[in-house]
XYZ file of C-alpha atoms in Angstrom:
713
model
C 0.000 0.000 0.000
C 1.333 3.432 -0.950
C 0.466 6.686 0.756
C -1.634 7.557 -2.277
C -3.660 4.347 -1.857
C -4.450 5.430 1.584
C -3.987 4.380 5.188
C -4.364 7.414 7.439
C -4.108 7.712 11.207
C -5.831 10.851 12.454
C -5.525 11.900 16.076
C -7.521 14.612 17.811
C -6.149 16.182 20.997
C -7.230 14.264 24.082
C -9.713 16.471 25.967
C -8.888 16.969 29.620
C -11.506 15.477 31.946
C -11.845 18.360 34.385
C -14.810 19.907 32.549
C -17.134 19.475 29.550
C -16.485 20.385 25.895
C -17.121 23.921 24.619
C -17.191 25.523 21.168
C -13.522 26.541 21.378
C -12.530 22.879 21.522
C -14.843 22.088 18.616
C -13.620 24.873 16.340
C -9.969 24.338 17.167
C -9.754 20.559 16.955
C -12.730 18.254 16.652
C -14.797 19.674 13.791
C -11.863 20.003 11.353
C -10.602 16.554 12.368
C -14.040 15.009 11.843
C -14.558 16.774 8.514
C -11.210 15.456 7.306
C -11.835 11.893 8.544
C -15.288 11.774 6.916
C -13.901 13.162 3.668
C -11.114 10.567 3.534
C -13.549 7.727 4.198
C -15.747 8.958 1.327
C -12.714 8.793 -0.961
C -12.078 5.175 0.031
C -9.154 5.663 2.428
C -8.447 3.316 5.352
C -8.914 5.729 8.265
C -8.250 5.303 11.974
C -9.676 8.378 13.701
C -8.394 8.197 17.274
C -9.069 10.088 20.496
C -9.771 9.581 24.198
C -9.958 11.325 27.562
C -6.799 12.704 29.159
C -7.287 11.762 32.807
C -3.962 12.340 34.523
C -2.078 15.453 35.564
C -2.394 17.776 38.499
C -5.613 19.530 37.431
C -7.646 16.385 38.197
C -6.758 16.130 41.918
C -7.083 19.926 42.139
C -10.646 19.693 40.802
C -11.394 16.733 43.059
C -10.148 18.582 46.134
C -12.260 21.618 45.261
C -15.407 19.508 44.849
C -14.681 17.244 47.832
C -14.643 14.019 45.800
C -12.058 11.516 44.589
C -10.088 11.984 41.333
C -11.765 8.825 39.989
C -15.208 10.414 40.450
C -14.053 13.497 38.514
C -12.692 11.577 35.536
C -15.649 9.197 35.371
C -18.096 12.118 35.442
C -16.473 14.187 32.711
C -15.365 11.248 30.564
C -19.019 10.248 30.324
C -20.207 13.805 29.552
C -17.493 14.402 26.936
C -17.895 11.046 25.186
C -21.679 11.438 24.991
C -21.379 15.003 23.683
C -19.068 13.867 20.894
C -21.457 11.057 19.939
C -24.486 13.361 19.964
C -22.633 15.904 17.850
C -21.656 13.358 15.215
C -17.890 13.226 15.780
C -16.998 9.881 14.165
C -14.062 8.640 16.226
C -13.160 5.071 15.344
C -12.163 4.762 18.975
C -12.597 6.997 22.006
C -10.578 5.614 24.889
C -9.247 6.988 28.182
C -5.804 7.218 29.750
C -6.985 5.520 32.937
C -7.563 2.320 30.931
C -5.236 -0.627 31.744
C -4.120 -0.845 28.097
C -2.898 2.742 28.284
C -1.041 2.268 31.578
C 0.664 -0.765 30.048
C 1.507 1.005 26.769
C 2.880 4.141 28.442
C 4.899 2.113 30.977
C 6.409 -0.051 28.215
C 7.272 3.048 26.185
C 9.067 4.612 29.175
C 10.896 1.376 30.044
C 12.232 0.973 26.499
C 13.694 4.481 26.524
C 14.977 3.981 30.073
C 16.677 0.674 29.231
C 18.315 2.229 26.156
C 19.659 5.160 28.232
C 17.599 7.712 26.321
C 16.856 9.660 29.540
C 19.018 11.811 31.775
C 18.628 10.990 35.469
C 19.182 14.036 37.654
C 18.710 15.185 41.223
C 17.420 18.731 41.065
C 15.899 21.271 43.391
C 12.133 21.530 43.065
C 9.564 23.641 44.884
C 8.270 21.978 48.039
C 5.381 23.003 50.302
C 6.592 22.443 53.856
C 3.121 22.986 55.320
C 1.421 20.537 52.942
C 4.364 18.141 53.122
C 4.711 17.542 49.376
C 6.507 18.618 46.226
C 4.474 21.026 44.146
C 3.463 19.995 40.651
C 3.392 22.802 38.081
C -0.257 23.767 38.557
C 0.094 23.841 42.341
C 2.344 26.883 42.000
C 1.507 30.421 40.947
C 3.722 33.477 40.771
C 4.938 36.310 38.604
C 5.880 35.459 35.025
C 9.541 36.420 34.420
C 8.738 37.329 30.811
C 5.601 39.494 30.979
C 5.102 40.267 34.668
C 1.717 38.522 34.953
C 1.279 37.888 38.678
C -0.978 34.846 38.204
C 1.237 32.654 35.999
C 1.270 28.890 36.621
C 4.344 26.763 37.159
C 4.216 25.362 33.639
C 2.778 28.211 31.575
C 1.833 31.864 31.638
C -1.674 32.118 30.186
C -1.171 35.850 29.621
C 1.798 35.711 27.249
C 1.720 31.998 26.404
C 5.292 31.326 27.540
C 6.182 27.816 28.651
C 7.794 27.897 32.089
C 9.306 25.794 34.821
C 7.914 26.332 38.308
C 11.341 27.441 39.536
C 11.289 30.278 36.944
C 8.440 32.061 38.731
C 9.117 35.216 40.714
C 7.570 35.188 44.210
C 6.111 31.674 43.846
C 3.184 30.676 46.053
C 1.697 27.268 46.818
C -1.955 26.953 45.867
C -2.307 24.237 48.514
C -1.428 26.263 51.597
C -0.793 29.768 50.284
C 2.718 29.662 51.732
C 5.977 30.397 49.980
C 7.526 27.097 48.884
C 11.112 26.090 49.559
C 13.578 24.341 47.272
C 14.170 20.682 48.039
C 16.136 18.020 46.220
C 14.356 15.267 44.278
C 15.280 12.827 41.503
C 13.666 12.899 38.071
C 14.187 11.607 34.550
C 14.603 14.046 31.673
C 14.253 13.715 27.902
C 17.289 15.559 26.482
C 15.508 17.618 23.828
C 18.752 19.448 23.037
C 20.071 16.198 21.519
C 17.204 16.253 19.006
C 17.682 19.811 17.739
C 19.423 18.669 14.574
C 16.717 16.135 13.802
C 13.956 18.703 14.396
C 15.664 21.309 12.223
C 16.000 18.882 9.334
C 12.578 17.275 9.702
C 10.445 20.378 10.298
C 12.374 23.565 9.599
C 13.743 22.233 6.312
C 11.386 19.378 5.408
C 8.061 21.089 6.184
C 8.848 24.716 5.493
C 6.355 24.931 2.647
C 3.503 22.616 3.678
C 2.960 23.247 7.410
C 0.766 26.111 8.554
C 2.734 29.309 9.291
C 1.487 29.500 12.893
C 2.745 25.958 13.581
C 6.023 26.328 11.732
C 6.715 29.709 13.335
C 6.200 28.469 16.892
C 8.413 25.432 16.338
C 11.126 27.563 14.743
C 11.035 29.982 17.670
C 11.509 27.166 20.166
C 14.304 25.465 18.233
C 16.126 28.724 17.523
C 15.910 29.615 21.218
C 17.724 26.387 22.094
C 16.016 23.291 23.445
C 16.666 22.062 26.979
C 16.131 18.715 28.706
C 12.504 18.279 29.791
C 11.420 16.275 32.839
C 9.160 13.321 31.986
C 8.337 12.445 35.605
C 6.639 14.274 38.454
C 6.303 13.974 42.236
C 2.585 13.252 42.391
C 0.245 10.497 43.566
C -2.167 10.704 40.597
C -1.018 9.226 37.308
C 0.950 6.297 35.908
C 3.656 5.182 38.377
C 7.187 5.491 37.005
C 8.012 1.817 36.233
C 11.600 1.674 37.569
C 13.175 1.030 40.952
C 13.697 4.033 43.191
C 10.755 5.942 41.761
C 8.259 5.590 44.589
C 5.822 8.507 44.757
C 6.574 9.542 41.190
C 4.373 9.347 38.089
C 4.876 9.915 34.383
C 4.489 13.578 33.451
C 1.064 13.996 31.842
C 2.629 15.405 28.675
C 4.723 12.258 28.346
C 1.833 9.903 28.975
C -1.007 11.737 27.149
C 0.225 11.544 23.520
C 0.998 7.864 24.039
C -2.769 7.693 24.566
C -3.147 7.906 20.785
C -1.170 4.682 20.466
C -2.982 2.848 23.265
C -6.373 3.943 21.886
C -5.384 2.581 18.466
C -4.357 -0.697 20.094
C -7.721 -0.905 21.862
C -9.593 -0.266 18.592
C -7.560 -2.784 16.598
C -8.034 -5.456 19.252
C -11.823 -4.996 19.124
C -11.774 -5.236 15.298
C -9.375 -8.182 15.291
C -6.740 -6.381 13.190
C -3.092 -5.435 13.613
C -2.570 -1.970 15.128
C 1.080 -1.583 14.175
C 0.691 -0.545 10.499
C -1.256 2.511 11.678
C 1.795 3.708 13.641
C 4.817 1.943 12.192
C 4.291 1.577 8.431
C 6.052 4.312 6.452
C 3.179 4.267 3.939
C 0.756 5.449 6.642
C 0.005 9.154 6.893
C -0.100 10.378 10.513
C -1.938 13.631 11.253
C -2.411 15.425 14.585
C -5.329 17.866 14.943
C -4.710 20.166 17.914
C -5.081 23.719 19.209
C -2.187 26.165 19.227
C -1.510 25.652 22.944
C -0.427 22.072 22.161
C 1.938 22.795 19.264
C 5.139 22.414 21.281
C 4.090 19.051 22.691
C 3.017 17.588 19.332
C 5.734 19.077 17.158
C 8.772 18.895 19.458
C 8.301 16.694 22.543
C 6.189 13.837 21.116
C 8.206 13.566 17.867
C 11.396 13.486 19.981
C 9.839 10.657 22.018
C 8.912 8.751 18.841
C 12.366 9.328 17.393
C 14.001 8.116 20.605
C 11.861 4.986 20.555
C 12.820 4.350 16.940
C 9.937 2.198 15.688
C 7.301 4.829 14.975
C 6.436 7.037 12.011
C 6.367 10.819 12.424
C 3.388 13.082 11.696
C 3.023 14.237 8.111
C 1.250 17.364 9.306
C 0.007 19.044 12.477
C -2.682 21.482 11.252
C -3.166 23.351 14.536
C -5.754 26.107 14.771
C -5.613 29.311 16.771
C -8.122 30.225 19.520
C -11.827 31.001 19.218
C -13.218 33.875 21.286
C -16.835 34.292 22.367
C -18.631 37.604 21.825
C -15.327 39.493 21.826
C -13.914 37.892 24.989
C -11.519 35.017 25.536
C -13.216 31.690 26.244
C -12.742 30.715 29.884
C -13.763 27.469 31.541
C -13.176 28.811 35.052
C -15.291 31.910 34.373
C -18.030 29.928 32.574
C -17.548 32.180 29.540
C -18.309 29.481 27.015
C -20.962 27.748 24.972
C -20.927 24.213 26.360
C -21.662 21.517 23.813
C -23.972 19.448 26.045
C -26.027 22.579 26.840
C -26.204 23.593 23.168
C -27.552 20.165 22.252
C -30.300 20.596 24.859
C -31.199 24.161 23.845
C -30.977 23.655 20.060
C -32.142 20.036 19.614
C -31.564 18.588 16.178
C -29.428 21.545 15.074
C -25.952 20.061 15.368
C -25.180 20.951 11.765
C -25.929 24.640 12.298
C -23.176 24.845 14.906
C -20.844 22.675 12.808
C -21.374 24.974 9.829
C -20.940 28.209 11.791
C -17.793 27.028 13.561
C -16.342 25.856 10.245
C -17.176 29.169 8.569
C -15.496 31.042 11.446
C -12.705 28.560 12.120
C -9.608 30.240 13.648
C -7.312 28.706 11.028
C -4.661 31.422 10.789
C -5.563 33.808 13.617
C -7.850 34.011 16.633
C -11.472 34.431 15.587
C -14.763 35.345 17.237
C -18.032 33.443 17.647
C -21.128 35.604 18.036
C -24.723 34.469 18.389
C -25.836 37.014 15.783
C -23.455 35.506 13.232
C -24.693 32.038 14.194
C -28.249 33.193 13.454
C -27.232 34.853 10.182
C -25.311 31.782 8.964
C -28.362 29.649 9.616
C -31.056 31.945 8.261
C -29.183 33.493 5.312
C -27.147 30.510 4.134
C -28.375 27.140 5.429
C -32.075 28.044 5.233
C -32.133 30.549 2.369
C -29.586 28.882 0.067
C -29.015 25.185 0.822
C -32.410 24.355 2.329
C -34.343 26.521 -0.116
C -32.815 24.828 -3.156
C -33.436 21.301 -1.929
C -36.977 22.107 -0.827
C -37.905 23.614 -4.197
C -36.496 20.643 -6.100
C -38.296 18.037 -3.985
C -41.586 19.963 -3.795
C -41.714 20.543 -7.564
C -40.788 16.921 -8.333
C -43.652 15.720 -6.153
C -46.028 18.341 -7.535
C -45.335 17.689 -11.220
C -44.374 13.990 -11.235
C -45.660 12.485 -7.965
C -42.043 12.230 -6.805
C -40.808 10.184 -9.785
C -37.690 11.615 -11.424
C -38.581 12.530 -15.020
C -36.768 11.338 -18.135
C -34.684 14.232 -19.462
C -34.794 15.453 -23.032
C -31.894 16.993 -24.919
C -29.504 18.993 -22.764
C -28.966 22.663 -23.595
C -25.564 24.314 -23.230
C -26.758 25.707 -19.898
C -27.644 22.196 -18.722
C -24.301 20.774 -19.859
C -22.392 23.630 -18.264
C -24.303 23.240 -14.993
C -23.675 19.477 -14.862
C -20.036 20.124 -15.717
C -19.754 22.543 -12.805
C -21.369 19.981 -10.494
C -18.723 17.428 -11.481
C -15.956 19.931 -10.686
C -16.972 20.422 -7.045
C -15.451 17.258 -5.523
C -12.029 18.389 -6.755
C -12.616 22.003 -5.656
C -13.644 21.003 -2.142
C -10.942 18.327 -1.908
C -8.262 20.828 -2.920
C -9.213 23.011 0.039
C -9.495 20.084 2.456
C -6.137 18.634 1.440
C -4.593 21.984 2.386
C -6.572 22.034 5.663
C -8.562 25.083 4.564
C -11.869 24.038 6.056
C -13.477 27.478 5.899
C -12.769 27.646 2.182
C -14.043 24.090 1.652
C -17.301 24.829 3.472
C -17.933 27.857 1.296
C -17.300 25.806 -1.849
C -20.014 23.430 -0.679
C -22.375 26.370 -0.242
C -21.387 27.581 -3.717
C -22.714 24.307 -5.113
C -26.071 25.039 -3.459
C -25.885 28.553 -4.949
C -25.304 26.973 -8.358
C -28.515 24.965 -7.937
C -30.494 27.992 -6.825
C -29.273 30.061 -9.758
C -30.023 27.286 -12.211
C -33.620 27.023 -11.002
C -34.097 30.789 -10.746
C -32.870 31.308 -14.310
C -34.855 28.373 -15.742
C -38.107 29.180 -13.842
C -39.709 25.740 -14.276
C -42.769 26.919 -12.288
C -43.525 29.285 -15.179
C -42.339 27.059 -18.006
C -44.527 24.126 -16.908
C -47.481 25.870 -18.575
C -45.845 26.093 -22.007
C -43.045 23.490 -22.272
C -43.512 20.412 -20.102
C -40.690 18.488 -21.797
C -38.180 21.233 -21.032
C -39.253 21.251 -17.375
C -38.520 17.508 -17.156
C -34.923 18.153 -18.181
C -34.603 21.083 -15.770
C -35.887 19.032 -12.837
C -33.656 16.083 -13.769
C -30.583 18.354 -13.737
C -31.654 19.996 -10.465
C -32.063 16.560 -8.866
C -28.518 15.627 -9.927
C -27.275 18.723 -8.057
C -29.362 17.839 -4.986
C -27.891 14.346 -5.040
C -24.380 15.754 -5.330
C -25.088 17.951 -2.323
C -26.261 14.937 -0.324
C -22.832 13.335 -0.756
C -20.466 16.304 -0.644
C -22.172 17.803 2.412
C -21.597 14.703 4.513
C -18.245 15.775 6.058
C -19.591 19.217 6.957
C -23.301 18.606 7.604
C -23.597 14.884 8.396
C -27.092 15.012 9.902
C -28.359 17.069 6.965
C -26.682 14.744 4.488
C -28.371 11.729 6.026
C -31.752 13.478 6.043
C -31.367 14.583 2.423
C -30.395 11.066 1.320
C -33.456 9.774 3.149
C -35.682 12.276 1.298
C -34.128 11.195 -2.004
C -34.496 7.485 -1.047
C -30.754 7.020 -1.484
C -28.843 4.340 0.459
C -26.717 5.709 3.268
C -24.857 4.710 6.393
C -26.495 5.492 9.710
C -24.151 6.981 12.316
C -22.645 4.231 14.453
C -23.851 1.507 12.060
C -21.721 -0.192 9.404
C -24.760 -1.377 7.465
C -26.065 0.514 4.445
C -29.699 1.512 4.875
C -32.330 3.265 2.798
C -35.486 5.092 3.730
C -38.107 3.563 5.981
C -39.814 0.374 4.710
C -43.085 2.312 4.621
C -41.586 4.855 2.208
C -40.205 2.170 -0.105
C -43.416 0.123 -0.045
C -45.593 3.073 -0.885
C -43.352 4.258 -3.701
C -43.719 1.098 -5.854
C -40.039 1.548 -6.620
C -39.024 -0.130 -9.884
C -35.674 1.607 -10.323
C -33.385 0.944 -7.350
C -30.122 2.540 -6.194
C -28.157 -0.249 -4.519
C -24.789 1.341 -3.796
C -24.034 4.366 -1.682
C -22.446 7.109 -3.750
C -18.819 7.995 -3.028
C -16.979 11.285 -3.251
C -15.435 10.466 -6.627
C -18.748 9.287 -8.090
C -19.931 12.909 -8.220
C -17.132 13.674 -10.690
C -17.193 10.568 -12.851
C -20.769 9.284 -12.998
C -22.928 10.547 -15.826
C -26.025 10.014 -13.720
C -26.118 10.286 -9.909
C -29.797 9.546 -9.438
C -31.680 7.829 -12.274
C -34.814 8.801 -14.137
C -37.980 6.935 -13.116
C -36.626 6.716 -9.552
C -39.118 7.458 -6.779
C -38.072 10.043 -4.193
C -39.801 10.923 -0.929
C -41.736 13.916 0.265
C -40.147 17.222 1.180
C -38.955 17.852 4.725
C -37.329 21.060 5.888
C -33.588 20.550 6.297
C -33.188 23.694 8.380
C -35.529 25.964 10.307
C -35.226 29.683 10.880
C -33.743 30.744 14.208
C -35.747 33.566 15.776
C -34.435 36.669 17.535
C -35.858 35.492 20.857
C -33.721 32.330 20.712
C -30.598 34.399 20.200
C -31.561 36.922 22.874
C -31.917 34.067 25.346
C -28.297 33.073 24.716
C -27.093 36.680 24.956
C -28.979 37.110 28.245
C -27.342 33.942 29.524
C -23.896 35.324 28.745
C -24.785 38.690 30.265
C -25.789 36.934 33.483
C -22.462 35.104 33.455
C -20.616 38.383 32.950
C -22.413 39.996 35.900
C -21.678 36.991 38.103
C -17.989 37.161 37.178
C -17.883 40.884 37.843
C -19.502 40.386 41.224
C -17.099 37.591 42.155
C -14.089 39.586 41.027
C -15.240 42.894 42.448
C -12.799 44.219 44.975
C -14.323 45.025 48.343
C -13.407 48.491 49.528
C -10.671 48.336 52.162
C -11.515 49.074 55.767
C -11.555 52.756 56.614
C -9.513 54.398 59.305
C -10.095 52.993 62.798
C -12.627 54.903 64.907
C -13.536 54.628 68.585
C -16.865 53.651 70.098
C -17.364 57.282 71.019
C -17.090 58.180 67.299
C -19.729 55.575 66.398
C -22.053 56.578 69.237
C -22.345 60.042 67.691
C -24.223 58.527 64.702
C -28.029 58.590 65.104
C -29.268 55.841 62.745
C -33.042 55.206 62.798
C -35.682 53.207 60.981
C -38.121 55.319 58.946
C -40.830 55.137 56.273
C -41.005 57.027 52.963
C -44.287 58.978 52.880
C -43.793 60.940 49.646
C -41.361 60.687 46.720
C -40.891 62.809 43.608
C -38.200 63.718 41.099
C -36.190 66.873 41.646
C -37.088 69.277 38.789
C -34.320 69.562 36.149
C -32.174 67.003 37.995
C -31.534 63.609 36.385
C -30.293 61.741 39.445
C -32.092 63.297 42.452
C -35.260 62.190 44.235
C -36.908 64.247 46.993
C -38.473 62.265 49.867
C -40.682 63.002 52.853
C -39.585 60.492 55.488
C -41.238 59.666 58.835
C -38.258 59.086 61.153
C -40.432 58.465 64.224
C -39.284 61.743 65.741
C -40.424 63.962 62.873
C -41.264 64.064 59.177
C -38.355 65.515 57.242
C -37.118 66.143 53.704
C -34.233 63.995 52.421
C -32.696 64.258 48.941
C -31.059 61.117 47.493
C -29.225 60.537 44.188
C -31.006 57.316 43.208
C -33.447 58.540 40.537
C -31.774 56.437 37.804
C -32.438 53.266 39.801
C -35.991 53.676 41.107
C -39.383 55.099 40.152
C -40.708 57.520 42.817
C -44.155 55.903 42.918
C -42.620 52.507 43.720
C -40.938 53.834 46.878
C -43.919 55.251 48.787
C -44.365 53.189 51.981
C -40.811 51.759 51.711
C -39.074 51.074 55.060
C -35.614 52.673 55.092
C -32.656 53.261 57.371
C -31.805 56.934 57.934
C -28.726 58.711 59.266
C -30.777 61.277 61.172
C -28.175 63.594 62.678
C -26.264 64.391 59.481
C -25.826 68.142 59.137
C -28.437 69.644 56.732
C -27.238 70.319 53.179
C -28.877 72.370 50.410
C -29.168 70.515 47.078
C -30.551 72.610 44.188
C -32.342 74.836 46.671
C -33.863 71.976 48.695
C -32.494 71.401 52.197
C -31.798 67.724 52.824
C -31.966 66.709 56.491
C -30.286 63.318 56.622
C -29.197 60.374 54.481
C -30.940 57.157 53.451
C -28.504 54.225 53.716
C -27.976 52.215 50.497
C -25.722 49.361 49.364
C -24.768 47.689 46.068
C -25.590 43.992 45.572
C -23.565 41.376 43.662
C -25.226 42.399 40.373
C -24.180 46.028 40.815
C -27.738 47.073 41.667
C -28.454 49.755 44.318
C -30.575 48.353 47.176
C -31.960 49.747 50.435
C -30.451 48.745 53.780
C -33.541 47.615 55.724
C -34.266 45.856 59.025
C -35.068 42.157 58.463
C -37.400 41.675 61.413
C -41.086 42.563 61.281
C -42.551 44.926 63.886
C -39.676 47.403 63.965
C -41.381 50.781 64.320
C -40.324 54.130 62.867
C -37.828 55.890 65.108
C -36.167 52.683 66.342
C -32.476 53.404 66.691
C -29.770 51.102 65.299
C -26.976 50.520 67.824
C-alpha cells in the first residue's frame, strides 16, 4: 500500500476530563478533524480516527479537592459527559478511549521502560519547589507566581496564560503554593529528563527544512522559535500520587508527566480499537506508507511538534506526523473563552437548547474557524449563517427541487430530453466540485471548503431561478422535465459532498431522495423507511451508496424513473428570541464574574466607640417621593423618622421610580448636618448598598414589627 492508496491515522487532541467540551474545543480541533476523517472515508481511504480522555495530571486532583470528591469520580463524570457530547454531535471517532484504561497504563509504561533501558533519559537530582506545610513537592499547577517574561502575577508553574510562555515552576518570581498559600522552599528530588537538546538537529532537518512549505505558518513559526531559542532537557516524571507510576526502581511517589503519557494515549487507543476489530494496530503507527496527522489547538503545538516527535524518534519504531494542522483560539462575543469563568458555549447545553441543530453549529464554527488567527463566535453571526445561508440557500434549493418533483411527477424523477448548453455547463460545474472542495481540504482550509459546498447550493439555486420551471410548466412540459432532472442531480451531489460538513443534513437529504446511506454508528447501508419504499412502488433501485469520486465521474447520480420521498425542511429559521436568550445567559455570566471579582473596599480608618455613638441611625418610612425638577439623578423624599417628618434628597433617581418607593421602610442617618441641594435642604441620608449584580438596594431591618424611630446601635 502506498500513501496515495491510503492508510491514514488521524488523532484529535485528548480532551482533559476536568470539565465538559465547549465551542472553542470544537472549532480548534474536533470539527476540522471530523470533517477530514469523513472526507477521507468517502474517498475510500483506510482511516483510523483516534481520540480519548486525558485523565492524569495535576488539574484532576485539584478539581477533586475543590469539589470534595475523589479523582476517579471526577474523571468518570467528565469522561461520560465528553464522550456522549461527541457522539451526539456526530464526531466519528473510530475509537474513544481513556488514559486511565489498563491498556494505556501498560503502553505508556512499556514506552518509558524501552527508553529507560536504552539510556535515552538523563537521570538528575534537582531542586524543586516543596510546600513544607502541605508536606509535598508542588506539581506545576500547584504553584503560581509572577511570570519572568511578561510580569503577569498569576502565571502557573508550567505556563503563563497571559503571554503563552512555557515555564518551569522554579522560573516564577515570588512563587506561592496553591495548597497552603505559603511560599515554597527548594528541596532536592530525583527525576528523569528527555534531552531535547540532543534532538535539535533532527527537528531542524525534519520540520524547519522538510516542512517549510507545507505546514501552517502559525505551527512552523512556533516550532522555529523554540528550536532557535535552544532546546533544553525536559522532565518526563513528576512527584505526584495521581497518574501512571514510574516503572523503575527508586521511583516511589513519582508518576509519568502527563505530557509524556497523554500523547501515548493515541497509540494505546489505536491498540484498543484494533483489538476490538481483530486487526493489527502496528501498520497505523509503524508503516512508512501510513500518513499520521495530529489535529490540535495552538496551545499544544510544542508538545506535538517537538516533545512527542522526539519521544517517537528516541523509541525508533514509529512514524512521524506528516502534518500538524493546529488552529488558533476562538473567542466568544469578543472575549476570551474561559472554563473557570463559565464564559463558554458548552456543547452538552447547546444540544439541549438547540435540539436537532448540530449541523448549524458545525457549519458556523467551520465558517469562522480560527485557522490562521484568533477568531470570534457571536450568536448574531450564528443566526445569520443559519437563516441566510443554510435556510435561504441550501435548504431553499433542496426544498424547491423536492416539492416541484412531487407536484409535477408524484415524486418520480422525469426522463430528461436533450440537454442545452446551460444544462451541460451546470452538470459540468457539479462534477468539478469534488475536486474544488478536496483541494481546500487537502490543504486544511476548512473554511474555504465549506464555502465551496455552499457555492454548489448557490449553483442549484441560480439554475432554477434562471430556468423558472414553475412558469415554463405551462408552455413546455418536456423542457421542465430536463430542468428538474438536472436539479435533482445537483441535490444528489449535495447529499454526498455535504456529509463531512453537515452529516445530519446529508443523512436526512439522502433519506428524502431514497438514497442508500450509512447510519451513524452503524456499518450497514440503509435506505429510507420500509413504509416509504413500499408506498413508492419503486421499480428503479439505487443499490450502492455514492462515493466522493462518483460525483465527478458518474454521468447520472440519481436515475430517471426513480421514486423520491416527500419534502422535509432541512433547516428551520432561528428567531431573535432564541438568540436573545443566549445573549442574556452570557450577560448573566458576565455579571456573576464581575460580582465575584469585584474588589471590596478596604476598611476605613479605625474609629472609637465614642465616634460611632455620635451617629443617630433610625428606621423610617417614605411617605412621599418625587423627582427633583431639572435634575436627572435626584429624588426628593418626605420620610417619617419616628421623631419627625423631614425632607431627604437622594441621588437614586436612575435606579428607582418615585411611585414605587412610597411606603418603603428605610434606614436613615438622622443627625447628618443639613445640606442644600438645588435649593432643597436635605436633612439626613438614606442608607444604600450595592448587591452582587451592581444594583443599588436599600439597607432595611429584616425583622417585622420594627417601628419608625427605632435606633440602630
